[in-house]
PDB file of C-alpha atoms in Angstrom:
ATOM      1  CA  UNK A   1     -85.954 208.739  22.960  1.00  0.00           C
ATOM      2  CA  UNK A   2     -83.819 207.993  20.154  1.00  0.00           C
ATOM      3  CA  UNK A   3     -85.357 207.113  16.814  1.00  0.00           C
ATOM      4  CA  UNK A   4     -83.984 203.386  16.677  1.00  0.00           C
ATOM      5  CA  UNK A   5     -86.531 203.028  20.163  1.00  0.00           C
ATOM      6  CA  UNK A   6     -89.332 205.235  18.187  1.00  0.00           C
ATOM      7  CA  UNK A   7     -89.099 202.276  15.448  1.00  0.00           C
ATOM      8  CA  UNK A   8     -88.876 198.843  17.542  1.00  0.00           C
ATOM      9  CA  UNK A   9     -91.912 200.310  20.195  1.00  0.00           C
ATOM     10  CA  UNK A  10     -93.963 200.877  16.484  1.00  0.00           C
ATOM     11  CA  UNK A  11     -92.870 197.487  15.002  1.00  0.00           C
ATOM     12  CA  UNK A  12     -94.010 195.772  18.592  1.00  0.00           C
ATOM     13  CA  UNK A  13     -97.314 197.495  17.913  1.00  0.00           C
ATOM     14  CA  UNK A  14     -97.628 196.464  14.410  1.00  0.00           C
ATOM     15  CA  UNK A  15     -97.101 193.015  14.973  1.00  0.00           C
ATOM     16  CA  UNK A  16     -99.844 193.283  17.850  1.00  0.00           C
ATOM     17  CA  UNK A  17    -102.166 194.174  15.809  1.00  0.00           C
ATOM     18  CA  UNK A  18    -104.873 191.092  15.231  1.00  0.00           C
ATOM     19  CA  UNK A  19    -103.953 189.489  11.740  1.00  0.00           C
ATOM     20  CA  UNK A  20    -100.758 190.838  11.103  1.00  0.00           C
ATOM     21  CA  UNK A  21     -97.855 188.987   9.804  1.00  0.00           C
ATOM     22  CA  UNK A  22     -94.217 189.626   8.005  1.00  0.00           C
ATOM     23  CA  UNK A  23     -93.162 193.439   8.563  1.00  0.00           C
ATOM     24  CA  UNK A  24     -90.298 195.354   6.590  1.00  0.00           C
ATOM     25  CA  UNK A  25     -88.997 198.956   6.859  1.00  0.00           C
ATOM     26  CA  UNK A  26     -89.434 200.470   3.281  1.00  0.00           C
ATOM     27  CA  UNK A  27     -85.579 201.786   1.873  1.00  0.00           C
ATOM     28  CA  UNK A  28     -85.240 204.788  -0.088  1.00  0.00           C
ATOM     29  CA  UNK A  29     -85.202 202.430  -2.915  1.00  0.00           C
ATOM     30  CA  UNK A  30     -88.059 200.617  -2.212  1.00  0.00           C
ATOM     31  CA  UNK A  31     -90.165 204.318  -1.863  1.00  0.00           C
ATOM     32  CA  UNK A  32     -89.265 205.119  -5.623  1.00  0.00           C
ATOM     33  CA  UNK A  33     -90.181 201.749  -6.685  1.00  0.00           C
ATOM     34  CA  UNK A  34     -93.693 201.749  -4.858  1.00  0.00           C
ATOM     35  CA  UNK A  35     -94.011 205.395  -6.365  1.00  0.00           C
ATOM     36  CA  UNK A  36     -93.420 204.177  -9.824  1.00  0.00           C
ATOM     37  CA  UNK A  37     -95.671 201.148  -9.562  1.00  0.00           C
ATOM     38  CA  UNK A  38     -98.286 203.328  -7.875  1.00  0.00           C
ATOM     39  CA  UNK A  39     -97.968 206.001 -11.025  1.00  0.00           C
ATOM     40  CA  UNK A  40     -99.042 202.871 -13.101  1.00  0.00           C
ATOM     41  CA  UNK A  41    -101.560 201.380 -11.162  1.00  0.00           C
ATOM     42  CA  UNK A  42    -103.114 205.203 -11.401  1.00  0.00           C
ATOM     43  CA  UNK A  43    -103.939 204.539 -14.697  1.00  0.00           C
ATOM     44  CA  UNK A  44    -106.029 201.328 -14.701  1.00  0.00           C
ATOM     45  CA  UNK A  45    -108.314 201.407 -11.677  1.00  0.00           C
ATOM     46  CA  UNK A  46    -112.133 199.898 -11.932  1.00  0.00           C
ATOM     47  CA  UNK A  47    -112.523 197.634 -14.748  1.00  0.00           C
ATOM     48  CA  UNK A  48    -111.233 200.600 -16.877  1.00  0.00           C
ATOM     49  CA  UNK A  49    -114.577 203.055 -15.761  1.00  0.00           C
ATOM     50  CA  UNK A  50    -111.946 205.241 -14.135  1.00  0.00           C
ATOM     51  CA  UNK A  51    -108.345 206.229 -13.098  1.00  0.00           C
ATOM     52  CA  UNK A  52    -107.229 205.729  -9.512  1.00  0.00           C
ATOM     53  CA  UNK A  53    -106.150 208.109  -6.862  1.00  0.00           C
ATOM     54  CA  UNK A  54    -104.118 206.511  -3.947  1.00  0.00           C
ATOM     55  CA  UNK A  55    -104.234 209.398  -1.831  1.00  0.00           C
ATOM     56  CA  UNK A  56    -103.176 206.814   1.036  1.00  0.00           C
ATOM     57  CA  UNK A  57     -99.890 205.983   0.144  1.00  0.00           C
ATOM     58  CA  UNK A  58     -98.792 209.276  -1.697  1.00  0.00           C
ATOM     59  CA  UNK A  59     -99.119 210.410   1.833  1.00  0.00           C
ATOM     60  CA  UNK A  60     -97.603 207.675   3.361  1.00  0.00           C
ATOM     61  CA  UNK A  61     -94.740 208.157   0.782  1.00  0.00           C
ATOM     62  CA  UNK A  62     -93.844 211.070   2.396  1.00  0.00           C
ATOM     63  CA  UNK A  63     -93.512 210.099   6.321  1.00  0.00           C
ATOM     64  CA  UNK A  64     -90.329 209.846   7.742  1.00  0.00           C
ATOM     65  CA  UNK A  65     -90.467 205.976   8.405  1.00  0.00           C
ATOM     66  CA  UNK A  66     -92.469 203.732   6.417  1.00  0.00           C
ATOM     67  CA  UNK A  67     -93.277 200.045   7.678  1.00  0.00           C
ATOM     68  CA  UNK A  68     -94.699 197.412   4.573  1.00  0.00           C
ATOM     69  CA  UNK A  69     -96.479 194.173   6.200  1.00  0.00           C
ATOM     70  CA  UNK A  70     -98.432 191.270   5.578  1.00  0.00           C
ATOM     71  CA  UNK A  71    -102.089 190.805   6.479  1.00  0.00           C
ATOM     72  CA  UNK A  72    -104.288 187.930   6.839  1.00  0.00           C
ATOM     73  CA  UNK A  73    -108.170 187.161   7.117  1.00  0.00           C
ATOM     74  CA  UNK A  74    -108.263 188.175  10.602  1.00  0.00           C
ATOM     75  CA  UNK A  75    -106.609 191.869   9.744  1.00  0.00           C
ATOM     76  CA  UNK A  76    -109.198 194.867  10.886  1.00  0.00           C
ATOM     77  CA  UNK A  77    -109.788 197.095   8.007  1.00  0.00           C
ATOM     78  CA  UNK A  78    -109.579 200.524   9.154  1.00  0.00           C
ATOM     79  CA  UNK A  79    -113.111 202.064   9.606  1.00  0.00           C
ATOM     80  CA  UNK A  80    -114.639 203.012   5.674  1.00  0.00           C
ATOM     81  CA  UNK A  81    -115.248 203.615   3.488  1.00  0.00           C
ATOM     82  CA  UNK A  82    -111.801 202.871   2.211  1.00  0.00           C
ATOM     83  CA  UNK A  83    -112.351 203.506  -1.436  1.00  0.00           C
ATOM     84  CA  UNK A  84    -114.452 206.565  -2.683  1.00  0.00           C
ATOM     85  CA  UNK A  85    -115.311 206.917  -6.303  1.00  0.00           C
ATOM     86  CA  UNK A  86    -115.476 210.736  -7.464  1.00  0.00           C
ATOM     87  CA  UNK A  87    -116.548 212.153 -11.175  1.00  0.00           C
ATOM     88  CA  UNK A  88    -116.254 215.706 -11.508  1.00  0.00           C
ATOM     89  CA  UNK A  89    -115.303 216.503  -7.608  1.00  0.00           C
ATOM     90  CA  UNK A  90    -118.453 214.877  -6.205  1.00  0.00           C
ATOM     91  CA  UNK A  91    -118.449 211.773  -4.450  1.00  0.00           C
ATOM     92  CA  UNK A  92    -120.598 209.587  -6.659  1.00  0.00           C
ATOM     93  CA  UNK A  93    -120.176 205.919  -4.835  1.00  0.00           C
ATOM     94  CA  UNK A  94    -117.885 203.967  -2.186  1.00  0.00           C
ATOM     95  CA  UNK A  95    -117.184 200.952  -0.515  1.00  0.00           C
ATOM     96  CA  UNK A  96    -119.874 199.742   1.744  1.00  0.00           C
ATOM     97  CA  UNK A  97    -118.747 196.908   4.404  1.00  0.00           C
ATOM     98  CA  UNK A  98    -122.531 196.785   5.843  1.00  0.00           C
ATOM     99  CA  UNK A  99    -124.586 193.798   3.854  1.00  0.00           C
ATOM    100  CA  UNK A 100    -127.659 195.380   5.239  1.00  0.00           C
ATOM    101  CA  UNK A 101    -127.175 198.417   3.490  1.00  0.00           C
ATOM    102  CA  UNK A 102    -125.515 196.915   0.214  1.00  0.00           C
ATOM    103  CA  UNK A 103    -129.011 194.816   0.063  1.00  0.00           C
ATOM    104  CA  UNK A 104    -130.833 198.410   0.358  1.00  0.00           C
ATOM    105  CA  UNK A 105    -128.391 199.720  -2.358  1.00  0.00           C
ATOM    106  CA  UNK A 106    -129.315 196.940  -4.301  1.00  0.00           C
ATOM    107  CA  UNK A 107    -132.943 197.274  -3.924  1.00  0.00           C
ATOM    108  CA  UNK A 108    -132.812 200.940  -5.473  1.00  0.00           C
ATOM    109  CA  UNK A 109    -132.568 201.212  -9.605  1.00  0.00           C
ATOM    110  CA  UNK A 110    -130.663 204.070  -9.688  1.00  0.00           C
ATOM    111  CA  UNK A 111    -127.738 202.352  -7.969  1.00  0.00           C
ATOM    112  CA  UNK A 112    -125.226 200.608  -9.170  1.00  0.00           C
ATOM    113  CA  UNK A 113    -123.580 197.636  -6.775  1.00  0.00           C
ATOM    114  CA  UNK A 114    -120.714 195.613  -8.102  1.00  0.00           C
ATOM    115  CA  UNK A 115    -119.377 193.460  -4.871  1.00  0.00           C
ATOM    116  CA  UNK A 116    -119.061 196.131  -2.070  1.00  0.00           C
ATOM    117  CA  UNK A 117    -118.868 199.535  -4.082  1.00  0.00           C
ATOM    118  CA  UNK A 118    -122.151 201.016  -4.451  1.00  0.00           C
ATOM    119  CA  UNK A 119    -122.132 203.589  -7.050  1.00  0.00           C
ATOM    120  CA  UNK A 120    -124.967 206.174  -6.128  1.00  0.00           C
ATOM    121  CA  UNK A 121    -126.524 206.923  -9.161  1.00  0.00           C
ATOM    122  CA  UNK A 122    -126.057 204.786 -12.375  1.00  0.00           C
ATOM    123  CA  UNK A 123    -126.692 207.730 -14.427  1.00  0.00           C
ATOM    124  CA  UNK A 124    -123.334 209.061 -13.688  1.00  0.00           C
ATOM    125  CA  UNK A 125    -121.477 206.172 -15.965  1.00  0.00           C
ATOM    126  CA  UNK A 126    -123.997 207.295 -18.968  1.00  0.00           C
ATOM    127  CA  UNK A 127    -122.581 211.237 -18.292  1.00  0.00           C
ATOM    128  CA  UNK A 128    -118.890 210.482 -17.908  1.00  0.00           C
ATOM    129  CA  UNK A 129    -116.255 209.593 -20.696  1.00  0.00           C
ATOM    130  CA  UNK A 130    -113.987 207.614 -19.441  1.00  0.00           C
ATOM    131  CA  UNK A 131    -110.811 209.292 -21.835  1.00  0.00           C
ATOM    132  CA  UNK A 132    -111.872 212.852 -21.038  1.00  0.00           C
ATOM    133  CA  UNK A 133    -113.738 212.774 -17.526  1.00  0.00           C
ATOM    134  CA  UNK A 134    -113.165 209.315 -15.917  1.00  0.00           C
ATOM    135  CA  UNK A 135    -114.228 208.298 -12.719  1.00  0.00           C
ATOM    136  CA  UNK A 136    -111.755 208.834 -10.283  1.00  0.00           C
ATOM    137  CA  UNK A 137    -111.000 205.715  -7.771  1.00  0.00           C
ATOM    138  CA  UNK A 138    -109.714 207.121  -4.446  1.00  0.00           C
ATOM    139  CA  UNK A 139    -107.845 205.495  -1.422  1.00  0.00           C
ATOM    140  CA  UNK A 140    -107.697 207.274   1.094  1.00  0.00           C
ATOM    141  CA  UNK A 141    -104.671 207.572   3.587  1.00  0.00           C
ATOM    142  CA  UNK A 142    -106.418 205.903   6.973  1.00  0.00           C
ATOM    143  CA  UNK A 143    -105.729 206.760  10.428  1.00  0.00           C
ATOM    144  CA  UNK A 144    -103.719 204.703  12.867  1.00  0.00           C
ATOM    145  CA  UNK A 145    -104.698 205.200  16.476  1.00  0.00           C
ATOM    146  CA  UNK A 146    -102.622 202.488  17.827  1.00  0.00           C
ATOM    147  CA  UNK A 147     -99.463 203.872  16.801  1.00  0.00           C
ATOM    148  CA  UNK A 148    -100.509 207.271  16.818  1.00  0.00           C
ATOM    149  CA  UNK A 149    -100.959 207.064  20.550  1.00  0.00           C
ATOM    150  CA  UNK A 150     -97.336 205.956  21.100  1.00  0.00           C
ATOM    151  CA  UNK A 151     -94.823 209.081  22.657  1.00  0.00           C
ATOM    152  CA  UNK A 152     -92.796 211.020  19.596  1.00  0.00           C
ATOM    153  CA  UNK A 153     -94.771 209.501  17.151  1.00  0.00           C
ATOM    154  CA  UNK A 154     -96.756 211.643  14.569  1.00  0.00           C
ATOM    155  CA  UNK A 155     -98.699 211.373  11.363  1.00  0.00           C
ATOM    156  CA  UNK A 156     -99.505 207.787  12.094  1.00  0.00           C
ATOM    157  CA  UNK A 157    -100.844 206.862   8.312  1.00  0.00           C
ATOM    158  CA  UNK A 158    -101.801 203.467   7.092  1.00  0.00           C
ATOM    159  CA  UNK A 159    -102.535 202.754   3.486  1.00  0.00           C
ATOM    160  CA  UNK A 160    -103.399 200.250   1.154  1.00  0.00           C
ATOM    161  CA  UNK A 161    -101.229 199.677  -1.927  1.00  0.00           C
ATOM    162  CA  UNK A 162    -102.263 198.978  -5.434  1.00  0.00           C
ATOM    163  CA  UNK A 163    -102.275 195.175  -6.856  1.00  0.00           C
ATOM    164  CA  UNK A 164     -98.469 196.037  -8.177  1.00  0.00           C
ATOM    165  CA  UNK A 165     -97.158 197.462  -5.197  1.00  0.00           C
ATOM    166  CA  UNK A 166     -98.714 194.622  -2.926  1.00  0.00           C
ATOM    167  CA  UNK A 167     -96.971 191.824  -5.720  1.00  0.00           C
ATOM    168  CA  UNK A 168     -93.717 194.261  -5.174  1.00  0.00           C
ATOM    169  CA  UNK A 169     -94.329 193.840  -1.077  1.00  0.00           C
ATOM    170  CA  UNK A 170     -94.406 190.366  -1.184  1.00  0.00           C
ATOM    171  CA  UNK A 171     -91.869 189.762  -3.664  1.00  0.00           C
ATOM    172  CA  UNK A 172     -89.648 192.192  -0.954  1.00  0.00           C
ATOM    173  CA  UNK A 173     -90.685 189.877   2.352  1.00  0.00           C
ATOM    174  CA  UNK A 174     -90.159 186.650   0.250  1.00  0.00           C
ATOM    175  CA  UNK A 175     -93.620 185.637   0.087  1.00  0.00           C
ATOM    176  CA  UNK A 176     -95.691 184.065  -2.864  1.00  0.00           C
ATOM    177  CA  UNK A 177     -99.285 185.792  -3.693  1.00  0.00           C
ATOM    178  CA  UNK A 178    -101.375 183.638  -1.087  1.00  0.00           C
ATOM    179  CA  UNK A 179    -105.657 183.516  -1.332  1.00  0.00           C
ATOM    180  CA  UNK A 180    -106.140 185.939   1.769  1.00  0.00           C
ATOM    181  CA  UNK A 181    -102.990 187.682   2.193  1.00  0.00           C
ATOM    182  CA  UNK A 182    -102.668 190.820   1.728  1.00  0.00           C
ATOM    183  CA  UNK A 183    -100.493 194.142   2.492  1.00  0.00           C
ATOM    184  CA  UNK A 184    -100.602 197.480   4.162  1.00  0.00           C
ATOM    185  CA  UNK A 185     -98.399 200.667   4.287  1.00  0.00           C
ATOM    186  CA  UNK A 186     -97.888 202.424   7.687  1.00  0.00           C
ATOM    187  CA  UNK A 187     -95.962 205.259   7.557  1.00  0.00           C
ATOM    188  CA  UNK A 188     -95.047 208.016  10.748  1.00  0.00           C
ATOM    189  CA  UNK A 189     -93.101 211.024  11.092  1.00  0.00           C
ATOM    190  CA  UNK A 190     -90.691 211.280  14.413  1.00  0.00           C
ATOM    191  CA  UNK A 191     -91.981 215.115  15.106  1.00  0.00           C
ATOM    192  CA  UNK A 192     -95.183 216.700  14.752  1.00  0.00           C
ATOM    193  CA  UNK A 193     -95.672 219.607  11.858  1.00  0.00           C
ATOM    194  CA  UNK A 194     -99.320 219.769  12.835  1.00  0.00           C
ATOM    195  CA  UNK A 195     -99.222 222.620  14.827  1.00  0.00           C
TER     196      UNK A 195
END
């Protein structure tokens, strides 16, 4: 199958997907921008308790195609937690998407919940130093099952870009910053290196 057939039968399955809306294929220009922006974003994460790591699209960065496109209220989060928070290599908090347990979480006084991130044990923000040893705000890169599954399609990554890269997104599709909209990265490679 020729690439050009790889890329419509992913964009068909893109814009399938419940609460999608605008898609774009990312240039070569458009990579080093979200790079650039990303670099930045890296160094303000968490109300300034930490620096961020987005794992997610670094990875997607690197695929062979990338897709950019526009979500709404309706969009399915992948499966969490989609941000981790680690100090000192151990996972110390994340984002929890179950109210049930974020009441728990709240109910314990070691924890610490601000909206949907739970951080596991408060005592970890009297340890760190925020110059020296911050927190460390990770995205991870997130599978994609329903492009994965297609025929010569590998790698099937979706990420979720910083606040700078989603404003650069938008800007790109021609779309102001709507309440509720929001943007994802899917990126795939054409052959399989897994092996």
């Amino acid at each position: 199958m020729q690439s050009d057939d790889i890329i419509e039968q992913v964009s068909s399955c893109i814009k399938n997907m419940e609460g999608v809306g605008d898609t774009l294929i990312l240039t070569e220009e458009d990579r080093e921008t979200i790079r650039e922006l990303e670099k930045k974003a890296d160094e303000m994460t968490l109300m300034g308790l930490g620096k961020g790591d987005n794992k997610g699209v670094k990875q997607v960065l690197n695929n062979d195609v990338i897709f950019a496109f526009t979500t709404d209220m309706d969009f399915k989060w992948p499966v969490g937690p989609n941000v981790i928070l680690m100090h000192e290599g151990c996972v110390v908090g994340e984002d929890v998407d179950d109210e049930a347990k974020l009441e728990e979480f709240k109910c314990c006084k070691t924890n610490l919940v601000i909206g949907n991130i739970v951080i596991y044990d408060i005592n970890v923000l009297k340890r760190m130093d925020t110059k020296t040893n911050p927190l460390i705000v990770v995205l991870p890169p997130k599978p994609c099952s329903e492009v994965e599954d297609l025929q010569e399609v590998c790698n099937a990554t979706l990420a979720s870009p910083s606040p700078p890269s989603d404003e650069y997104i938008k800007e790109r599709l021609g779309l102001q910053n709507i309440h509720g909209t929001g943007t994802f990265l899917l990126g795939f490679d054409f052959e399989c290196n897994c092996n």
